[in-house]
Every structure is written in C-alpha cells, then in structure tokens.
Tab-separated table of C-alpha atoms in Angstrom:
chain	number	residue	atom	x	y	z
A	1	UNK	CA	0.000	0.000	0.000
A	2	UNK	CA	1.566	3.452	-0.558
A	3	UNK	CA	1.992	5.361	2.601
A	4	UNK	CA	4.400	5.938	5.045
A	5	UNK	CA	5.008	3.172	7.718
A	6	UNK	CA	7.233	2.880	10.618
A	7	UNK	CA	8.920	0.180	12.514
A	8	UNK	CA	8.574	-1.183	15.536
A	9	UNK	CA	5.175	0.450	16.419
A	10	UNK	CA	6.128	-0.153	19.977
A	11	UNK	CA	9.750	-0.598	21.453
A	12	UNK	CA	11.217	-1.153	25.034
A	13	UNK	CA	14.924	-0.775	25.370
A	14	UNK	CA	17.625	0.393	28.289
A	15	UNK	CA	19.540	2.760	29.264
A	16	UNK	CA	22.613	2.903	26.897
A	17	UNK	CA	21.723	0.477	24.364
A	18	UNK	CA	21.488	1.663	20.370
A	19	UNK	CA	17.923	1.345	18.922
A	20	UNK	CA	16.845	2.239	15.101
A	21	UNK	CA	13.300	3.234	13.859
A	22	UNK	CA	12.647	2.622	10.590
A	23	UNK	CA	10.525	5.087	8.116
A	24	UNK	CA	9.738	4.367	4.857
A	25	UNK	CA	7.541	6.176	2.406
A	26	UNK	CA	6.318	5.002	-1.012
A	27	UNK	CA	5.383	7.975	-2.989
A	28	UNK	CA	8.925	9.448	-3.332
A	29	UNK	CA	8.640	12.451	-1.612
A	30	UNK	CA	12.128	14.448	-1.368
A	31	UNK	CA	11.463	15.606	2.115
A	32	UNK	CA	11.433	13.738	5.605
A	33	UNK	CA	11.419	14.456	9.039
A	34	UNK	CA	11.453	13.456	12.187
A	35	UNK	CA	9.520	14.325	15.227
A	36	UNK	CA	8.930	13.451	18.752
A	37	UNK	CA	5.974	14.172	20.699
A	38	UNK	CA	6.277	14.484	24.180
A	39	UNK	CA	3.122	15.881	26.596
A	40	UNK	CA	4.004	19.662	27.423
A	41	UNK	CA	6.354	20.021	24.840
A	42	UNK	CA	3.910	19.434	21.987
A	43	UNK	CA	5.748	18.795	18.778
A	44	UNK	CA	9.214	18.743	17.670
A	45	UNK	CA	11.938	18.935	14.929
A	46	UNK	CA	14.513	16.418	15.436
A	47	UNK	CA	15.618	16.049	11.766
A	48	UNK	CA	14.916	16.294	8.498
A	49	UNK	CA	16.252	15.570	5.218
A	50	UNK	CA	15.814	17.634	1.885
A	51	UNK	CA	17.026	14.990	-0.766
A	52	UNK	CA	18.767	11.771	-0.287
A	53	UNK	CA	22.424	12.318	1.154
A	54	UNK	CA	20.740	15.867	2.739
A	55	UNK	CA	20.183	16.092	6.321
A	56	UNK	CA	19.795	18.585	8.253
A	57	UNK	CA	19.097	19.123	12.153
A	58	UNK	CA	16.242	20.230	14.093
A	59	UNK	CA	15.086	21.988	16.887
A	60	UNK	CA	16.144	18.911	19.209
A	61	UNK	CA	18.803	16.879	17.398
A	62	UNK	CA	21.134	15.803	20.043
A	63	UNK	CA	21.545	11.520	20.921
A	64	UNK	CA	20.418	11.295	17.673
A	65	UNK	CA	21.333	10.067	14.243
A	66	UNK	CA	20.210	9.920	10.731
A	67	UNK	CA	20.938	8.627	7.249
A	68	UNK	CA	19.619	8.781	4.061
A	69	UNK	CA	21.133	6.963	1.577
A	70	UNK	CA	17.614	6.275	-0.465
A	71	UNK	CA	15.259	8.536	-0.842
A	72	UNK	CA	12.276	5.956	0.527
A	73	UNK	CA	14.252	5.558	3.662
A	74	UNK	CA	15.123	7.820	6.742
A	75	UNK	CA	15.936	5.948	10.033
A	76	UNK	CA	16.605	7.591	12.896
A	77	UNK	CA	19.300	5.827	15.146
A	78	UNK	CA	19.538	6.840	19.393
A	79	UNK	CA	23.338	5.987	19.756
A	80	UNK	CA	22.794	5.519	23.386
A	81	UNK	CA	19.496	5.649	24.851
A	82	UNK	CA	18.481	8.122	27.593
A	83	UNK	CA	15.286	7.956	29.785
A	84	UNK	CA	14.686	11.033	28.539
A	85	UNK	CA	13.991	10.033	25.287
A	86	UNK	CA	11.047	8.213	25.994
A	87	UNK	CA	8.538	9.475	23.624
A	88	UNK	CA	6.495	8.868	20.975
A	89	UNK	CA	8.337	9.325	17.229
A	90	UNK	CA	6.738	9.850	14.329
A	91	UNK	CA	8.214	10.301	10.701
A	92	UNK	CA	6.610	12.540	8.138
A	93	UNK	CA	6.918	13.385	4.390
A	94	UNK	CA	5.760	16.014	1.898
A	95	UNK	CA	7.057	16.249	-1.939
A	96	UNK	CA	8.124	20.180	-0.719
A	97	UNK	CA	7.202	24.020	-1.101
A	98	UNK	CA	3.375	24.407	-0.291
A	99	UNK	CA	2.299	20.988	0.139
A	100	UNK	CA	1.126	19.237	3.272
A	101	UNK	CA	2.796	17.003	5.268
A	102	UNK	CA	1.906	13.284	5.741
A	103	UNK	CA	2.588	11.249	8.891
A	104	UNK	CA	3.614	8.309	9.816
A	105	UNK	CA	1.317	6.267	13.030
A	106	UNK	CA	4.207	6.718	15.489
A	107	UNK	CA	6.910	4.368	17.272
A	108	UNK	CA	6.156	4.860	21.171
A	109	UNK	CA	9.608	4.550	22.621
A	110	UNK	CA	9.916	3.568	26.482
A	111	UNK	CA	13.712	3.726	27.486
A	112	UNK	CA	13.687	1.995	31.069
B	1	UNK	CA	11.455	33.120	19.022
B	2	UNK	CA	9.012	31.043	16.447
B	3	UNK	CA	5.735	29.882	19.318
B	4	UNK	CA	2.471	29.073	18.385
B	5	UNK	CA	-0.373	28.461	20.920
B	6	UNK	CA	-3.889	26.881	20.515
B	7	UNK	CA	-6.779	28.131	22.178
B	8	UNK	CA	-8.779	26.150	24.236
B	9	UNK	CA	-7.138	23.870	25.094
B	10	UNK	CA	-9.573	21.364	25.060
B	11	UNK	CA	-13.593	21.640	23.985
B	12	UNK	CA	-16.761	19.587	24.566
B	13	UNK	CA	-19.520	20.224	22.626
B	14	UNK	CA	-23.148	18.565	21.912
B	15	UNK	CA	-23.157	17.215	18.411
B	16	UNK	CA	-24.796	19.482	15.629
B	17	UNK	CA	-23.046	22.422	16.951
B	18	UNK	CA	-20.568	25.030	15.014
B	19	UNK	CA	-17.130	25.837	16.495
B	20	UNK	CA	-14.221	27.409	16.031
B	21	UNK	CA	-11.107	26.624	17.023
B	22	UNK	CA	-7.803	29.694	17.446
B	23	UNK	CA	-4.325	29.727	16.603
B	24	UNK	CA	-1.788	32.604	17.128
B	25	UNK	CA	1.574	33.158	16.040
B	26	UNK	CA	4.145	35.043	16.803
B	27	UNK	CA	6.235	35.142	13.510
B	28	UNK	CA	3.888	36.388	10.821
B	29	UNK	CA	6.652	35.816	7.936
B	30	UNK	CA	5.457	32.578	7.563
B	31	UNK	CA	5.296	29.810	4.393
B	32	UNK	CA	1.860	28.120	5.153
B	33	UNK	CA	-0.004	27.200	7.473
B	34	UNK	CA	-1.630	24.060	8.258
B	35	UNK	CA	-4.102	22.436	10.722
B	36	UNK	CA	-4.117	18.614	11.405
B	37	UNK	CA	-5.712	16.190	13.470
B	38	UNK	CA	-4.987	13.515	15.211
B	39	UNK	CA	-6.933	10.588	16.727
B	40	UNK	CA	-5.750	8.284	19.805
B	41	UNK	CA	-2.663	6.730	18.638
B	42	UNK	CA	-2.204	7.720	15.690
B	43	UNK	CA	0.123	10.513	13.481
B	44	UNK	CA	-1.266	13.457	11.928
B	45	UNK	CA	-3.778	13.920	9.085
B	46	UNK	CA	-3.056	17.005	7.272
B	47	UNK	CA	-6.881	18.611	7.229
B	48	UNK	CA	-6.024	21.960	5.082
B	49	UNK	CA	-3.163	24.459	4.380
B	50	UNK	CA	-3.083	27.617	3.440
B	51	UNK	CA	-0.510	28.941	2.210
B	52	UNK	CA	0.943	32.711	3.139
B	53	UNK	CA	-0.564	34.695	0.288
B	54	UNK	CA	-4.138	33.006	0.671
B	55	UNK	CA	-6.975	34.024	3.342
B	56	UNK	CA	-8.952	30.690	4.037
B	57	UNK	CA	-9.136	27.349	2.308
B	58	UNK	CA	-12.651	24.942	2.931
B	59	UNK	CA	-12.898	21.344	2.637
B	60	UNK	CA	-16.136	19.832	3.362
B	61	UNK	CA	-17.305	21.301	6.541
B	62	UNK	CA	-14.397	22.758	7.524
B	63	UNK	CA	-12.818	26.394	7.072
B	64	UNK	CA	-9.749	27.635	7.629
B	65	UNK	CA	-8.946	31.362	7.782
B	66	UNK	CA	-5.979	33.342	7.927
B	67	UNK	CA	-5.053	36.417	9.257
B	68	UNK	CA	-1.073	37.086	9.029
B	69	UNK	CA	-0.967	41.156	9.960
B	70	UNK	CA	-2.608	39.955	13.684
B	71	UNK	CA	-0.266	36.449	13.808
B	72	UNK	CA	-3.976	34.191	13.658
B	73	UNK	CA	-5.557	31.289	12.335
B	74	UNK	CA	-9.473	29.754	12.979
B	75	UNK	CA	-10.693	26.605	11.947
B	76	UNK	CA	-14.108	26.307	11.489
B	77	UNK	CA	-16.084	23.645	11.966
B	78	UNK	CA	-19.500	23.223	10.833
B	79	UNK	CA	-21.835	20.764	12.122
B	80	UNK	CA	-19.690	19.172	14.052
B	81	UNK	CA	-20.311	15.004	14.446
B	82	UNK	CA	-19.125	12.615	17.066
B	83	UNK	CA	-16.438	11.497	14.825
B	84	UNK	CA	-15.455	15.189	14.581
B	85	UNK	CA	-13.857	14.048	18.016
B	86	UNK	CA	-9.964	14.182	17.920
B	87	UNK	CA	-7.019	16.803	18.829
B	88	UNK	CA	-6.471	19.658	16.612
B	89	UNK	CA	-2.674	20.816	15.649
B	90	UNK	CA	-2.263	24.211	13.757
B	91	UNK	CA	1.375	24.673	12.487
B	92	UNK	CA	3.178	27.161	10.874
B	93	UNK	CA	5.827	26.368	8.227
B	94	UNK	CA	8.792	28.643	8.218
B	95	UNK	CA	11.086	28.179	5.739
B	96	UNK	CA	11.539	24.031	6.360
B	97	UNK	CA	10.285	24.146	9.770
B	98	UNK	CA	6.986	23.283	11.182
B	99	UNK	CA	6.311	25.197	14.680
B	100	UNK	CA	3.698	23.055	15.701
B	101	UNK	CA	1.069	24.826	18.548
B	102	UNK	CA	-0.103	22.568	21.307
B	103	UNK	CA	-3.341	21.252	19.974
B	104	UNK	CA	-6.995	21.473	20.995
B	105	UNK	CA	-8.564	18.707	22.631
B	106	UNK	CA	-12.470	18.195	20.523
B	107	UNK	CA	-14.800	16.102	22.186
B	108	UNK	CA	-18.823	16.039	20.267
B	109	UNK	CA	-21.554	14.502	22.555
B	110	UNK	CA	-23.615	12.727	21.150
C-alpha cells in the first residue's frame, strides 16, 4: 500500500543500548522528518532531510542520528538511549514548497 | 522566538453544533499554514493548508482562515459530528520548519 510506515510500532529498550526506527515512504517524496511528541512540549523537529544524502538538524537533534542513503528511507538511530527520550516518534513526508505534510502512526519509545 | 499556541485547550460540545477553534503566532513571515488532526494513537492527518498569500481554504465542513498582519488562524467547523472528536494541531511552516502549537482537545456529545 503506498503510505508511510514505521517500525517497531512499539519498542522497550535500556539505558545505553542503540535502537533504530525505521521510516519508509512510497510515494517518493524528497522531504522527511522526524519528530517526537512528548506531553508539554507538543511537537518537535529532530531532523529532516531535503534529498537523499541531505540532512539537516532540528530543533532537538542531540543523541540522535540519521541517514539517508535512499530517498524511501530515513531511520533515525539513538546511539545511546536516555530515559529522557522516551517518547512517541513519528516520521513525516511532503514532496516540498506548499504541500502538506503526511505522517507516519508513530513508534512509542519507552527507554527503562 | 518562532511559538504558536492553541486556544482552548480542550472543547466539549453537543453534536450538531458550530465551532471554532484559534491559533496565534508570533512570527507572521510565515510559508503556510496548516491544521491537522490527530486521533488516539495515531500521526497526523493534514486537514487543510493555506498557504501565506491566501486568506482561508474549505474542505467539506471545515474552514480555515488566515489572518497574518494579527499572527492568527481559525478553523471552522461546521456541524460538528461525534467522529469530529480528535485533537487539533495548527502549524506554521517557516522556511523548512513546522512550529507546531499545542493542539486542541475536541470532544462532540452525542
């Protein structure tokens, strides 16, 4: 189905360990993002990517990594995961300029 | 700094009833602005944008205005259902960043 899906909907890990969440989109959209979503905070930037090989950071981009080497593809990596990124991530897409964004159902992240 | 905030933060309303919903900005050198909702769960679905040089866009039952001399945005909503029931986001694009506001809370009663 075209979309946008990400992987694992739902992940546990611990303190210090590596995790990846996967996004992958299917109408080849140049840009992608990344936000968390976190209650009083609302909404924000961690990264985004104009073009494949193009990132670029967000409002919040630290303990965090990204890569995109296809253009259907943008995972974001936590090199060593922090309690306080427990959250709930979603990836999003638009084809640029004035056109809406499309999002992804969310990974909700628990770091114990 | 870029903030946007939603007013109110959440709403209950019986079914059948028109509402609006506010958003303010601070920055008025915006891109577009859009308004989204979001169910339980779930990401975003984009609802409408309007983009800087435009005053309001309508889909369906729903209007969105915009205002950028006084930093505002309304959604409208029309008739408003049960399933009407979700939170609200109203962002603001500048350049490639989305400012997203907090969100209204909808509930319709039935």
């Amino acid at each position: 189905d075209a979309g946008i899906t990400q992987s694992p909907r739902y992940k546990i890990t611990e303190t210090g360990r590596q995790v990846t969440l996967m996004c992958h989109q299917t109408w080849s959209h140049s840009y992608m993002f990344w936000y968390r979503q976190d209650l009083g905070h609302g909404l924000r930037l961690i990264y985004y990517s104009a073009a494949a090989d193009i990132t670029d950071k967000g409002e919040v981009p630290d303990g965090y990594v990204v890569s995109r080497s296809k253009t259907e593809n943008f995972p974001l990596t936590l090199e060593s995961a922090t309690r306080s990124q427990t959250s709930v991530y979603f990836c999003a897409s638009s084809v640029g300029g004035y056109s809406p964004l499309h999002f992804g159902n969310g990974t909700r992240l628990t770091v114990t | 700094k870029q903030e946007v905030t939603q007013i109110p933060a959440a709403l209950s309303v019986p079914e059948g009833e028109n509402l609006v919903l506010n958003c303010s900005f601070t920055d008025s050198a915006i891109y577009n602005l859009q308004w989204f909702r979001q169910d339980p769960g779930k990401g975003l679905t984009s609802l409408l944008l309007i983009q800087s040089s435009q005053r309001e866009q309508t889909s369906g039952r729903l209007n969105a205005s915009l205002d950028k001399s006084s930093g505002r945005s309304t959604l409208y909503i029309a008739a408003s259902q049960p399933g009407d029931s979700a939170t609200y986001l109203c962002a603001v694009e500048y350049g490639n960043k989305l400012v997203f506001g907090a969100g209204t809370i909808l509930r319709v009663k039935s």
